[in-house]
Steps between C-alpha positions, in 0.01 A plus 500: 500500500374145467314372805698286745350176620418479870393158623245473781339236715265539795546362850211259445614139531364152452580163650736425213716816519604711798628860496865403480430277203303783337791739548734247339263459204468879469878549484547223246211620281635856514832374361736495797653169385597661170778685683844336481573421865764231440790565742373858545458689829139615540416779746141475626414842643244476779397700807558289813264713710579710804473320834142538622360528148299199380391621154820397316496205262528157656831320442310217330449723194872574483578127502289450187713754311825362645408146400426610142840670474674188632305275262641710215858460625528837671643604837233698685525731798249727674611858543414850620695809604527668839264778609547865591273503805508357850378142493600139467659520152748791520813281484566159352515310831167634629356470150588130473371434852172661395484298178555176693250591774242575231560156351745564214755237599693271264298212641163653408589669170777275366756778460709750694430862586755760389462863608605668179665815635702331771549533872439875537328575169815632336580212262363650181556496126487833314283434195487759218140567402519855358148588608340840541533477878762229557826474309661220700282274711636356825385137496574221749800317357360146529199602289727623223731197526208269412455380142121491517265724698156398628267720703246335729278778629228539760272764345372744764453869579792732571512833678759651267461334162123442508531125476784254539509294182768346283675829420511600866631155597769523232603867504480595866557147625824449308644839590779498756451722803665786309278420202189517718613840627539619141149388410339649812686828526237728338216437742600637840194528725379762749268484801163674527526578869128573530444127441805367685440344844869444581471121511858455376421234237702696244797524736504126564482402132776730371851360452652847455381691812313752285169527695505647850237590758503854639228628736285200418515545123711331234738677265733367229861603439526523119880476516476151651191382311557277195137509389419129540143580609481251783380772740211574262389139513512460880340831605160411653362854447613563139702792633813422292486577129745569213595863449576443133170437319685322218690269737296190409559554129874553547523189716321296236714637215811387683348162586432448128857591406647279772278217370644550154854482644414163659322346201695622200730264306399167658204258514227603745166357607241652734230354725250695713259353752204724579393374840482648851503844332595704804484883482872540576828333409619174657781713647260594782536294820122448484237457232144627489216292359493473119327781311357266233440124465776277365521526119742245359849424366654680201820440297669671206834579340390868506497660850316812377213304348496281810455799733225642278313170489520464879388860561207467261395173663517657847287796398224264385475345846249589771622677812549290814274610783689657791816562298698822472362531147143505630597760759659719233175504302370751755766750392611412146282397208693344212466192283859396570538301822866589549441874458222468755730342758795735433367819336847662482638223278488445125578143398432573132817710481713186552350289222482800265867579549601134480324477165665825384851367570433172320464262794164370375151605398179581684312330217436137595307192395369305799527125446288307748603147589 
C-alpha cells in the first residue's frame, strides 16, 4: 500500500510563532481545510481527563481545532462517551462537570460539549462493521450523527492497549458503555494472592462490585467483572493480571474494528499530541511523571499511519529519570518503551489489524514542518 503522509512539528517555538499557532499551521498544512465543513456538524473527539489527572491535553489546543472548523463554515462540538468504571465521567452530568472543571467550557474552547452516548451511556447507534470480532459496533449516537469526524488525541501509555493513540481514542472512546463492555470482555483479570496486600484499591475503582477482600486478600468475581482492566492499572503491587494471555490482542482487534465503524463513509482527520507521555491512560484520577520527553505534534488523514509515526517517534526518545519506564528496566529489557511499561500488552496488534481491515496503512511518509 502507498505510504500515507503524516505531518509533524516539534514543540520548539520562536518569538514569532507560539505552540497554538504551530498547531494551526500543522493542521492546515496537513490538509484539514480541504474537508467540506460548510454547514456540517463536526465531532471533535477528545479525552477530557479524569478529575485529579493533569496529563490530558489543555483546552487551548482544542480551541485551535474548533476555530479552524468554524472558519470553514462548520459547527463544531467536543465529545466523548461515558466510562465503565467508578470515576468522574460515568454519566453525562458528572462527565460534563469534569470537562468544565478541567477547562473545556464553551468560553475557553468556543464550542459546546456533548456526551455522545447520553445521560446513562445508553444512547447509542448500532453501526454495521462486519469485522472478525465485531459485527455491529455500539457507538455514541452524537458521534455518528456528525457529518465530519476529527480525533484530537493525547498520546500516552495504556495498561490494556499498550498505548493510547488515535485508534484507542476513536475506537474505545467512541464506544457506548455497552460498546466498551464488548471490547473489554475477553480480558478478565485474577489476583496473585502471594503479592496482594489487601489495600482495596481494586475494590474502590470497580464500578461492578467484582473485586472483594476476604481474609486480607483480594479476589475477583468473574460473573460481575466486565474486563475493563482498571484494577490492573491501580494495583500498587502488580498482583492483578489478565487470565487470558491473548486479552490485549483481542482488545486491540475490537478497538480497530470500532474505529472503522466510526470513520467509515465520512470525512475524517486526526491529530495526536505527544507530550506529557504518562505511563497510563488519562482515565486515571492521577498521572505519574512522563516516561519520555515531549516529542511533538502530528496530523494525518490516516489514523493507522499516525499511530505508527507517534510510536516510532516515542521509541527514539531517551527515558526520563525516575519514571516508571526507568524502574521497569530493572525487570524487562526491550527496545519498545510501551512494552517495557506494560509487558502484558501488545500495541502492534491494533495497528496490524486496523491495516488488515482497510482502515489505513502502517507505511508512512513523515513530513516535517
